Amino acid sequence: MKYSKTILIVDDEPRTREGLKKTLETWAGSSYEIVTAENGDDALAFIAERPVHLMLTDIRMPEMNGLSLIHAIKEQGRNPVVILLSGYSEFEYAQEGIKLGVVNYLLKPITKAKLIEAVEQALLVCDSRERAGTIEKIVDHQLMEAKQHDVRMPQPIQAAIQYVEAHVQLPVSLREVADHVHLNASYFSSLFKEKMGMNFSEFLTRSKIQAAKKLLLSTSLPITAIAEEVGYQSTKYFMTLFKEYEGMTPSQYRKDVPKGDIV
């Protein structure tokens, strides 16, 4: 069964650990995978092998406490949303948790209603992070940097940018765009490179690749169809360009990048 997200419960008390798991399994149904670890080392080993979206961890555990576990996870380059659990009202722990990005702090014993409310709120944070991460992966920063000053650019260059963005699904040519903005093709080419910091061909390709990345993450269209949607008749040529600019094939990109809600 493929779950949308994995929730990890880390607690050295078997009764508490299993109680939390049972409550969340009843609430989650088949939507989320609920797994447990009895100590920090087991949690680290699990997270090293598989993605964990939300972690609930006790603060006081032998050998590695909850805060040390969060530090170790961050050193692995992982960043699950975290809820801290404690049998004690320890404000200094809560403060340190906030610095580490913990989204909630629950005191034991935890009622089912409080637990589920906290988990639902934490999953919203998780969704928000995924959307932000996805948008970050889609955006071509060189393209954005080139375009960020477009309000101060000559009107023909602004018009050319708008034309490319409106016709990204077509095999647009430099001469076609130069004609559209009523400039000689050679002069337009020089002016575009001077003002944008990249030549027209690179701008066009980056625009098409960025549009393709959005389609790869927001649809299940085959690669051939996506190539056509961004104006490439040759799928092989599209794949070559994509790998040149992104360092991976379109299929690898679709597989490796987390899918948030694309807008």
XYZ file of N, CA and C in Angstrom:
789
model
N 0.847 -1.198 0.000
C 0.000 0.000 0.000
C 0.881 1.246 0.000
N 0.526 2.231 -0.817
C 1.299 3.466 -0.885
C 0.588 4.541 -0.066
N 1.283 5.031 0.955
C 0.731 6.060 1.821
C 1.195 7.431 1.341
N 0.379 8.455 1.624
C 0.755 9.802 1.200
C 1.862 10.380 2.077
N 1.882 10.001 3.360
C 2.906 10.506 4.268
C 3.197 9.467 5.355
N 4.375 9.597 5.970
C 4.774 8.719 7.066
C 4.915 9.528 8.346
N 4.299 9.022 9.427
C 4.373 9.646 10.742
C 5.149 8.709 11.662
N 6.212 9.222 12.270
C 7.062 8.429 13.161
C 6.856 8.870 14.607
N 6.592 7.890 15.477
C 6.439 8.135 16.915
C 7.678 7.594 17.623
N 8.369 8.447 18.376
C 9.586 8.023 19.081
C 9.355 8.197 20.585
N 9.318 7.073 21.307
C 9.083 7.121 22.749
C 9.607 5.836 23.365
N 10.349 5.958 24.481
C 10.930 4.769 25.099
C 9.937 4.017 25.985
N 8.749 4.594 26.217
C 7.737 3.922 27.026
C 6.805 3.117 26.104
N 6.869 1.783 26.155
C 6.086 0.955 25.226
C 4.585 1.253 25.262
N 4.043 1.430 26.453
C 2.602 1.654 26.561
C 2.193 2.969 25.882
N 2.964 4.015 26.128
C 2.677 5.314 25.507
C 2.836 5.233 24.000
N 3.933 4.606 23.574
C 4.241 4.493 22.147
C 3.129 3.781 21.390
N 2.698 2.651 21.908
C 1.663 1.867 21.240
C 0.294 2.545 21.333
N 0.051 3.267 22.445
C -1.209 3.985 22.581
C -1.334 5.091 21.552
N -0.253 5.838 21.367
C -0.240 6.897 20.361
C -0.419 6.319 18.956
N 0.276 5.206 18.705
C 0.179 4.576 17.392
C -1.247 4.119 17.107
N -1.878 3.480 18.070
C -3.238 2.978 17.873
C -4.218 4.121 17.604
N -4.086 5.193 18.372
C -4.968 6.354 18.177
C -4.813 6.929 16.777
N -3.559 7.084 16.339
C -3.322 7.681 15.027
C -3.693 6.738 13.885
N -3.514 5.451 14.068
C -3.926 4.494 13.034
C -5.437 4.515 12.851
N -6.165 4.601 13.948
C -7.635 4.674 13.868
C -8.068 5.943 13.150
N -7.392 7.041 13.470
C -7.717 8.328 12.838
C -7.305 8.352 11.361
N -6.125 7.820 11.051
C -5.557 7.952 9.707
C -6.195 7.016 8.688
N -6.683 5.865 9.117
C -7.164 4.884 8.141
C -6.018 4.446 7.256
N -6.215 4.548 5.953
C -5.157 4.146 5.019
C -4.432 5.352 4.420
N -4.669 6.549 4.993
C -4.078 7.762 4.420
C -2.604 7.931 4.780
N -2.245 7.571 6.017
C -0.888 7.787 6.488
C -0.309 6.505 7.088
N 0.993 6.350 6.922
C 1.696 5.236 7.550
C 2.164 5.675 8.936
N 1.813 4.897 9.965
C 2.206 5.219 11.335
C 3.255 4.198 11.781
N 4.455 4.665 12.091
C 5.539 3.769 12.514
C 6.094 4.260 13.851
N 6.821 3.366 14.543
C 7.347 3.722 15.863
C 8.826 3.378 15.985
N 9.471 4.057 16.933
C 10.855 3.740 17.316
C 10.947 3.915 18.818
N 11.727 3.054 19.477
C 11.781 3.114 20.942
C 12.916 3.982 21.467
N 13.771 4.463 20.566
C 14.847 5.359 21.002
C 15.355 6.170 19.820
N 16.231 7.129 20.131
C 16.740 8.023 19.105
C 17.553 7.327 18.031
N 18.343 6.342 18.418
C 19.166 5.630 17.435
C 18.301 4.910 16.407
N 17.248 4.252 16.878
C 16.343 3.561 15.957
C 15.642 4.558 15.029
N 15.265 5.706 15.590
C 14.607 6.734 14.783
C 15.546 7.252 13.697
N 16.798 7.504 14.069
C 17.782 7.983 13.092
C 18.002 6.972 11.975
N 18.103 5.707 12.349
C 18.319 4.657 11.353
C 17.148 4.587 10.383
N 15.934 4.724 10.913
C 14.739 4.685 10.057
C 14.720 5.873 9.107
N 14.974 7.067 9.637
C 14.918 8.285 8.827
C 16.027 8.311 7.775
N 17.149 7.660 8.066
C 18.234 7.590 7.080
C 17.838 6.762 5.868
N 16.907 5.826 6.073
C 16.499 4.920 4.992
C 15.255 5.396 4.253
N 14.362 6.080 4.961
C 13.071 6.437 4.370
C 12.643 7.836 4.787
N 11.890 8.528 3.927
C 11.416 9.856 4.309
C 10.364 9.799 5.401
N 10.485 10.670 6.379
C 9.478 10.836 7.434
C 8.966 12.267 7.340
N 7.660 12.410 7.263
C 7.060 13.732 7.087
C 6.765 14.416 8.419
N 6.331 13.627 9.412
C 6.005 14.165 10.731
C 6.576 13.235 11.793
N 7.239 13.805 12.789
C 7.780 13.008 13.885
C 7.246 13.534 15.210
N 6.735 12.627 16.028
C 6.367 12.937 17.404
C 7.411 12.278 18.288
N 8.119 13.056 19.070
C 9.174 12.473 19.898
C 9.095 12.943 21.345
N 9.297 11.989 22.254
C 9.405 12.310 23.667
C 10.693 13.105 23.877
N 10.684 13.997 24.854
C 11.903 14.759 25.151
C 12.867 13.918 25.970
N 12.376 13.325 27.069
C 13.253 12.593 27.972
C 13.325 11.120 27.586
N 14.443 10.752 26.961
C 14.693 9.347 26.623
C 16.127 9.037 26.990
N 16.428 7.783 27.342
C 17.809 7.447 27.682
C 18.750 7.602 26.482
N 19.980 7.954 26.761
C 21.065 8.058 25.778
C 20.915 9.253 24.836
N 19.805 9.360 24.127
C 19.593 10.483 23.221
C 18.211 11.072 23.474
N 18.173 12.318 23.972
C 16.861 12.905 24.226
C 16.251 13.463 22.931
N 15.029 13.937 23.021
C 14.312 14.378 21.826
C 14.979 15.524 21.098
N 15.548 16.477 21.856
C 16.199 17.616 21.218
C 17.480 17.201 20.507
N 18.228 16.297 21.127
C 19.446 15.779 20.488
C 19.092 15.015 19.215
N 17.965 14.311 19.258
C 17.506 13.580 18.075
C 17.207 14.547 16.940
N 16.542 15.649 17.241
C 16.219 16.634 16.196
C 17.503 17.207 15.597
N 18.477 17.528 16.446
C 19.775 18.015 15.961
C 20.406 17.001 15.007
N 20.406 15.725 15.409
C 21.041 14.674 14.596
C 20.328 14.506 13.258
N 19.006 14.629 13.267
C 18.235 14.506 12.023
C 18.592 15.640 11.070
N 18.700 16.840 11.617
C 19.060 17.991 10.777
C 20.455 17.815 10.181
N 21.358 17.205 10.939
C 22.708 16.952 10.428
C 22.680 15.956 9.270
N 21.658 15.098 9.240
C 21.477 14.167 8.117
C 20.927 14.875 6.887
N 20.538 16.131 7.047
C 19.932 16.856 5.935
C 18.438 16.622 5.813
N 17.830 16.032 6.851
C 16.381 15.776 6.846
C 15.677 16.846 7.679
N 14.415 17.087 7.367
C 13.715 18.147 8.087
C 12.226 17.824 8.257
N 11.902 16.753 8.993
C 10.485 16.461 9.219
C 9.851 17.518 10.127
N 8.557 17.674 10.012
C 7.830 18.497 10.970
C 7.842 17.739 12.298
N 8.025 18.459 13.422
C 8.209 17.784 14.711
C 7.221 18.294 15.758
N 6.652 17.343 16.508
C 5.868 17.629 17.708
C 6.627 17.024 18.889
N 6.890 17.832 19.929
C 7.565 17.331 21.129
C 6.546 16.840 22.148
N 6.877 15.744 22.816
C 6.028 15.183 23.868
C 6.808 15.193 25.179
N 6.117 15.492 26.285
C 6.810 15.491 27.570
C 5.841 15.209 28.708
N 6.346 14.523 29.719
C 5.560 14.300 30.921
C 5.765 15.405 31.936
N 6.573 16.400 31.563
C 6.904 17.483 32.481
C 6.684 18.821 31.773
N 6.291 19.820 32.542
C 6.129 21.159 31.982
C 7.482 21.871 32.046
N 8.299 21.670 31.027
C 9.669 22.170 31.028
C 9.816 23.260 29.976
N 9.716 24.503 30.430
C 9.663 25.619 29.505
C 10.947 25.753 28.690
N 12.091 25.455 29.330
C 13.353 25.600 28.596
C 13.431 24.629 27.423
N 12.850 23.439 27.595
C 12.802 22.479 26.480
C 11.923 23.014 25.358
N 10.791 23.590 25.737
C 9.884 24.142 24.733
C 10.573 25.268 23.961
N 11.316 26.112 24.675
C 12.024 27.212 24.018
C 13.056 26.692 23.017
N 13.839 25.707 23.452
C 14.843 25.120 22.567
C 14.168 24.465 21.363
N 13.031 23.814 21.607
C 12.283 23.183 20.516
C 11.837 24.182 19.482
N 11.380 25.346 19.941
C 10.947 26.389 19.005
C 12.106 26.824 18.121
N 13.290 26.967 18.721
C 14.476 27.343 17.936
C 14.794 26.296 16.875
N 14.473 25.048 17.172
C 14.756 23.955 16.229
C 13.628 23.746 15.220
N 12.590 24.576 15.295
C 11.508 24.472 14.328
C 10.379 23.552 14.730
N 10.341 23.132 16.008
C 9.245 22.279 16.487
C 7.935 23.055 16.385
N 6.864 22.386 15.910
C 5.608 23.100 15.672
C 4.618 22.988 16.825
N 4.843 22.041 17.756
C 3.928 21.922 18.887
C 4.620 21.208 20.039
N 4.072 21.390 21.239
C 4.650 20.834 22.471
C 3.477 20.315 23.296
N 3.378 18.989 23.424
C 2.239 18.388 24.104
C 2.663 17.767 25.436
N 1.899 18.053 26.470
C 2.166 17.478 27.789
C 1.393 16.176 27.977
N 2.092 15.155 28.477
C 1.436 13.886 28.792
C 0.695 14.014 30.126
N -0.380 13.273 30.330
C -1.032 12.400 29.348
C -1.766 13.221 28.282
N -1.730 12.727 27.065
C -2.296 13.453 25.927
C -3.654 12.855 25.574
N -4.665 13.687 25.515
C -5.983 13.182 25.124
C -5.991 12.900 23.626
N -6.871 12.011 23.198
C -6.985 11.687 21.772
C -7.302 12.927 20.952
N -8.203 13.752 21.475
C -8.598 14.959 20.734
C -7.417 15.911 20.546
N -6.628 16.119 21.620
C -5.463 17.006 21.539
C -4.415 16.463 20.569
N -4.218 15.158 20.643
C -3.231 14.515 19.763
C -3.620 14.698 18.307
N -4.844 14.384 17.979
C -5.291 14.458 16.587
C -5.285 15.899 16.086
N -5.702 16.826 16.939
C -5.679 18.241 16.545
C -4.253 18.695 16.236
N -3.314 18.307 17.095
C -1.913 18.697 16.894
C -1.342 18.081 15.616
N -1.671 16.819 15.373
C -1.171 16.137 14.172
C -1.763 16.762 12.911
N -3.040 17.077 12.928
C -3.665 17.700 11.761
C -3.030 19.056 11.457
N -2.759 19.839 12.493
C -2.110 21.132 12.299
C -0.686 20.959 11.767
N 0.019 19.971 12.297
C 1.394 19.721 11.862
C 1.441 19.274 10.401
N 0.474 18.486 9.983
C 0.434 18.035 8.589
C 0.147 19.190 7.635
N -0.586 20.195 8.094
C -0.791 21.394 7.283
C 0.538 22.131 7.090
N 1.344 22.175 8.155
C 2.682 22.771 8.043
C 3.524 21.979 7.044
N 3.419 20.669 7.126
C 4.155 19.793 6.207
C 3.762 20.068 4.758
N 2.456 20.184 4.513
C 1.971 20.475 3.161
C 2.501 21.817 2.667
N 2.496 22.801 3.554
C 2.980 24.133 3.189
C 4.464 24.090 2.820
N 5.249 23.343 3.596
C 6.684 23.207 3.295
C 6.900 22.526 1.952
N 6.095 21.510 1.684
C 6.246 20.782 0.421
C 5.923 21.683 -0.763
N 4.866 22.503 -0.624
C 4.522 23.417 -1.711
C 5.662 24.401 -1.958
N 6.204 24.934 -0.862
C 7.308 25.885 -0.991
C 8.528 25.216 -1.628
N 8.804 23.991 -1.209
C 9.939 23.254 -1.773
C 9.750 22.941 -3.239
N 8.519 22.629 -3.616
C 8.222 22.318 -5.012
C 8.381 23.551 -5.880
N 7.859 24.682 -5.404
C 7.981 25.921 -6.170
C 9.451 26.282 -6.340
N 10.234 26.083 -5.264
C 11.670 26.359 -5.324
C 12.343 25.499 -6.392
N 11.900 24.236 -6.507
C 12.488 23.332 -7.491
C 12.091 23.702 -8.912
N 10.901 24.277 -9.075
C 10.424 24.633 -10.413
C 11.107 25.892 -10.931
N 11.264 26.861 -10.045
C 11.755 28.178 -10.471
C 13.186 28.094 -10.991
N 13.410 28.710 -12.145
C 14.750 28.860 -12.713
C 15.274 30.213 -12.222
N 16.261 30.181 -11.333
C 16.691 31.422 -10.689
C 17.418 32.363 -11.652
N 18.120 31.810 -12.624
C 18.762 32.674 -13.615
C 17.710 33.394 -14.449
N 16.639 32.674 -14.746
C 15.535 33.264 -15.498
C 14.875 34.367 -14.677
N 14.628 34.096 -13.392
C 13.992 35.080 -12.530
C 14.874 36.316 -12.352
N 16.172 36.078 -12.211
C 17.098 37.193 -12.037
C 17.132 38.070 -13.278
N 17.096 37.441 -14.438
C 17.115 38.196 -15.692
C 15.845 39.029 -15.861
N 14.720 38.482 -15.364
C 13.431 39.142 -15.566
C 13.070 40.149 -14.477
N 13.778 40.137 -13.357
C 13.327 40.948 -12.226
C 13.435 42.448 -12.474
N 14.234 42.842 -13.449
C 14.364 44.269 -13.755
C 13.604 44.650 -15.031
N 12.677 43.775 -15.449
C 12.052 44.001 -16.759
C 11.220 45.290 -16.822
N 10.792 45.824 -15.651
C 10.018 47.072 -15.687
C 10.872 48.253 -16.149
N 12.191 48.131 -16.017
C 13.078 49.213 -16.449
C 13.703 48.920 -17.802
N 13.273 47.852 -18.425
C 13.837 47.468 -19.711
C 13.093 48.164 -20.849
N 13.755 48.266 -21.992
C 13.066 48.839 -23.149
C 11.768 48.082 -23.430
N 10.776 48.810 -23.889
C 9.472 48.210 -24.126
C 9.537 46.996 -25.064
N 10.366 47.018 -26.114
C 10.422 45.833 -26.988
C 10.886 44.563 -26.256
N 11.789 44.715 -25.276
C 12.252 43.549 -24.526
C 11.145 43.045 -23.609
N 10.430 43.965 -22.960
C 9.289 43.564 -22.137
C 8.256 42.823 -22.979
N 8.005 43.355 -24.168
C 7.024 42.722 -25.056
C 7.499 41.346 -25.506
N 8.809 41.209 -25.725
C 9.362 39.916 -26.149
C 9.210 38.872 -25.042
N 9.477 39.268 -23.796
C 9.321 38.361 -22.651
C 7.878 37.887 -22.559
N 6.938 38.838 -22.658
C 5.517 38.500 -22.575
C 5.098 37.573 -23.712
N 5.667 37.805 -24.896
C 5.324 36.977 -26.055
C 5.793 35.535 -25.853
N 7.025 35.388 -25.367
C 7.562 34.042 -25.122
C 6.715 33.311 -24.089
N 6.381 33.995 -22.990
C 5.598 33.356 -21.931
C 4.208 32.968 -22.407
N 3.635 33.750 -23.321
C 2.296 33.452 -23.826
C 2.305 32.362 -24.893
N 3.479 32.110 -25.477
C 3.573 31.135 -26.580
C 4.582 30.031 -26.285
N 4.739 29.714 -24.984
C 5.750 28.731 -24.590
C 5.456 27.352 -25.173
N 4.199 27.111 -25.553
C 3.815 25.808 -26.106
C 4.124 25.695 -27.601
N 4.651 26.772 -28.198
C 4.925 26.788 -29.631
C 6.429 26.838 -29.902
N 6.857 26.365 -31.094
C 8.284 26.446 -31.460
C 8.642 27.864 -31.919
N 8.752 28.771 -30.957
C 9.001 30.189 -31.234
C 10.427 30.409 -31.748
N 10.579 31.332 -32.687
C 11.913 31.652 -33.200
C 12.272 33.101 -32.881
N 13.555 33.388 -32.917
C 14.026 34.747 -32.664
C 13.438 35.708 -33.688
N 13.453 35.332 -34.957
C 12.934 36.214 -35.999
C 11.450 36.514 -35.779
N 10.702 35.507 -35.359
C 9.265 35.685 -35.107
C 9.041 36.721 -34.010
N 9.827 36.627 -32.939
C 9.667 37.562 -31.821
C 10.157 38.954 -32.223
N 11.256 39.014 -32.969
C 11.765 40.306 -33.449
C 10.715 41.002 -34.312
N 10.068 40.254 -35.179
C 8.996 40.817 -36.008
C 7.852 41.321 -35.143
N 7.544 40.546 -34.097
C 6.435 40.917 -33.217
C 6.690 42.249 -32.517
N 7.955 42.506 -32.165
C 8.271 43.755 -31.454
C 8.814 44.825 -32.404
N 8.730 44.537 -33.702
C 9.063 45.509 -34.764
C 10.514 45.959 -34.719
N 11.410 44.976 -34.565
C 12.831 45.266 -34.600
C 13.520 44.349 -35.600
N 14.624 44.834 -36.137
C 15.485 43.992 -36.964
C 15.999 42.833 -36.117
N 16.020 41.623 -36.671
C 16.376 40.430 -35.897
C 17.768 40.537 -35.278
N 18.730 41.055 -36.050
C 20.102 41.162 -35.541
C 20.179 42.161 -34.386
N 19.516 43.307 -34.561
C 19.529 44.322 -33.503
C 18.787 43.814 -32.264
N 17.653 43.138 -32.473
C 16.885 42.583 -31.354
C 17.732 41.585 -30.568
N 18.461 40.733 -31.274
C 19.299 39.726 -30.634
C 20.352 40.388 -29.737
N 21.004 41.424 -30.243
C 22.042 42.121 -29.469
C 21.444 42.850 -28.274
N 20.311 43.523 -28.510
C 19.651 44.273 -27.441
C 19.176 43.333 -26.336
N 18.621 42.193 -26.732
C 18.106 41.227 -25.757
C 19.237 40.728 -24.860
N 20.353 40.356 -25.461
C 21.476 39.836 -24.669
C 22.041 40.917 -23.750
N 22.117 42.146 -24.240
C 22.639 43.254 -23.432
C 21.761 43.505 -22.202
N 20.462 43.486 -22.385
C 19.541 43.835 -21.297
C 19.222 42.658 -20.379
N 19.236 41.435 -20.913
C 18.826 40.264 -20.131
C 19.992 39.469 -19.552
N 21.195 39.696 -20.066
C 22.340 38.957 -19.549
C 22.409 37.526 -20.050
N 21.579 37.190 -21.007
C 21.628 35.877 -21.664
C 21.049 36.059 -23.064
N 21.462 35.198 -23.977
C 20.925 35.371 -25.327
C 19.486 34.873 -25.411
N 18.821 35.207 -26.507
C 17.402 34.893 -26.645
C 17.166 33.391 -26.630
N 18.043 32.635 -27.256
C 17.888 31.186 -27.321
C 17.895 30.561 -25.928
N 18.811 31.009 -25.076
C 18.862 30.472 -23.714
C 17.610 30.864 -22.928
N 17.168 32.109 -23.081
C 15.955 32.551 -22.395
C 14.756 31.706 -22.820
N 14.644 31.473 -24.100
C 13.534 30.671 -24.616
C 13.584 29.249 -24.058
N 14.771 28.648 -24.069
C 14.917 27.280 -23.568
C 14.601 27.206 -22.078
N 15.119 28.140 -21.299
C 14.852 28.135 -19.856
C 13.364 28.315 -19.570
N 12.707 29.149 -20.348
C 11.265 29.351 -20.170
C 10.501 28.066 -20.443
N 10.896 27.353 -21.483
C 10.228 26.104 -21.837
C 10.502 25.003 -20.803
N 11.747 24.934 -20.330
C 12.100 23.933 -19.315
C 11.338 24.195 -18.022
N 11.213 25.470 -17.638
C 10.471 25.803 -16.423
C 9.000 25.397 -16.562
N 8.411 25.642 -17.726
C 7.026 25.226 -17.969
C 6.906 23.707 -17.938
N 7.921 23.020 -18.460
C 7.915 21.552 -18.455
C 7.991 21.011 -17.036
N 8.795 21.650 -16.177
C 8.931 21.196 -14.786
C 7.585 21.285 -14.065
N 6.861 22.355 -14.320
C 5.546 22.509 -13.696
C 4.610 21.394 -14.146
N 4.632 21.073 -15.441
C 3.784 19.993 -15.962
C 4.200 18.631 -15.418
N 5.486 18.417 -15.257
C 5.974 17.141 -14.734
C 5.459 16.872 -13.330
N 5.334 17.941 -12.530
C 4.920 17.775 -11.140
C 3.418 17.905 -10.933
N 2.724 18.562 -11.837
C 1.295 18.810 -11.633
C 0.398 17.922 -12.486
N 0.989 17.144 -13.395
C 0.194 16.250 -14.234
C 0.877 14.883 -14.314
N 0.157 13.922 -14.870
C 0.734 12.600 -15.123
C 0.962 12.387 -16.616
N 1.021 13.479 -17.363
C 1.252 13.386 -18.813
C 2.572 12.675 -19.097
N 2.613 11.829 -20.127
C 3.892 11.204 -20.492
C 4.889 12.247 -20.985
N 6.163 11.898 -20.956
C 7.228 12.834 -21.318
C 7.046 13.344 -22.754
N 6.611 12.447 -23.649
C 6.390 12.842 -25.047
C 5.365 13.959 -25.140
N 4.288 13.830 -24.386
C 3.230 14.846 -24.407
C 3.718 16.160 -23.808
N 4.525 16.077 -22.756
C 5.048 17.289 -22.131
C 5.996 18.009 -23.080
N 6.821 17.248 -23.783
C 7.705 17.854 -24.784
C 6.891 18.641 -25.808
N 5.798 18.063 -26.274
C 4.930 18.739 -27.249
C 4.265 19.963 -26.637
N 3.884 19.852 -25.352
C 3.205 20.963 -24.675
C 4.094 22.189 -24.544
N 5.406 21.996 -24.548
C 6.313 23.148 -24.447
C 7.039 23.411 -25.773
N 6.466 22.887 -26.853
C 6.914 23.291 -28.178
C 8.039 22.512 -28.810
N 8.298 21.284 -28.324
C 9.350 20.463 -28.922
C 8.734 19.271 -29.647
N 8.995 19.170 -30.922
C 8.475 18.037 -31.692
C 9.297 16.779 -31.455
N 10.558 16.959 -31.099
C 11.442 15.824 -30.821
C 11.576 15.614 -29.307
N 11.054 14.491 -28.825
C 11.162 14.179 -27.399
C 12.625 13.994 -27.002
N 13.393 13.386 -27.881
C 14.801 13.146 -27.600
C 15.552 14.466 -27.400
N 15.264 15.443 -28.252
C 15.919 16.742 -28.132
C 15.489 17.435 -26.840
N 14.207 17.350 -26.520
C 13.691 17.923 -25.269
C 14.402 17.302 -24.069
N 14.540 15.981 -24.057
C 15.183 15.291 -22.943
C 16.652 15.691 -22.818
N 17.312 15.877 -23.952
C 18.716 16.304 -23.949
C 18.858 17.691 -23.329
N 17.976 18.607 -23.743
C 18.010 19.960 -23.196
C 17.690 19.959 -21.701
N 16.686 19.184 -21.322
C 16.270 19.128 -19.920
C 17.431 18.661 -19.045
N 18.105 17.620 -19.464
C 19.226 17.097 -18.675
C 20.378 18.093 -18.628
N 20.585 18.805 -19.730
C 21.655 19.806 -19.776
C 21.408 20.914 -18.756
N 20.149 21.341 -18.628
C 19.822 22.459 -17.741
C 19.545 22.030 -16.300
N 18.991 20.823 -16.115
C 18.582 20.395 -14.774
C 19.478 19.326 -14.164
N 20.368 18.746 -14.964
C 21.280 17.745 -14.439
C 20.642 16.380 -14.235
N 19.441 16.188 -14.735
C 18.741 14.906 -14.630
C 17.701 14.823 -15.741
N 17.221 13.624 -16.002
C 16.206 13.458 -17.034
C 14.848 13.924 -16.510
N 13.884 14.185 -17.403
C 12.537 14.546 -16.944
C 11.919 13.493 -16.026
N 12.147 12.223 -16.319
C 11.596 11.146 -15.486
C 12.202 11.165 -14.093
N 13.517 11.393 -13.994
C 14.179 11.476 -12.689
C 13.661 12.673 -11.904
N 13.472 13.779 -12.595
C 12.954 14.990 -11.945
C 11.576 14.721 -11.355
N 10.721 14.100 -12.139
C 9.358 13.795 -11.671
C 9.389 12.872 -10.459
N 10.310 11.954 -10.447
C 10.420 10.977 -9.355
C 11.014 11.577 -8.091
N 12.032 12.445 -8.257
C 12.818 12.903 -7.113
C 12.247 14.124 -6.400
N 11.516 14.969 -7.121
C 11.036 16.206 -6.510
C 9.697 15.962 -5.833
N 9.563 16.358 -4.532
C 8.278 16.188 -3.854
C 7.186 16.981 -4.508
N 5.977 16.424 -4.537
C 4.870 17.068 -5.223
C 3.972 17.786 -4.229
N 4.025 19.089 -4.235
C 3.063 19.883 -3.473
C 1.935 20.303 -4.407
N 1.061 21.172 -3.925
C 0.012 21.706 -4.785
C 0.624 22.782 -5.649
N 0.595 22.584 -6.959
C 1.183 23.537 -7.896
C 0.129 24.524 -8.339
N 0.472 25.788 -8.292
C -0.473 26.810 -8.733
C 0.166 27.636 -9.845
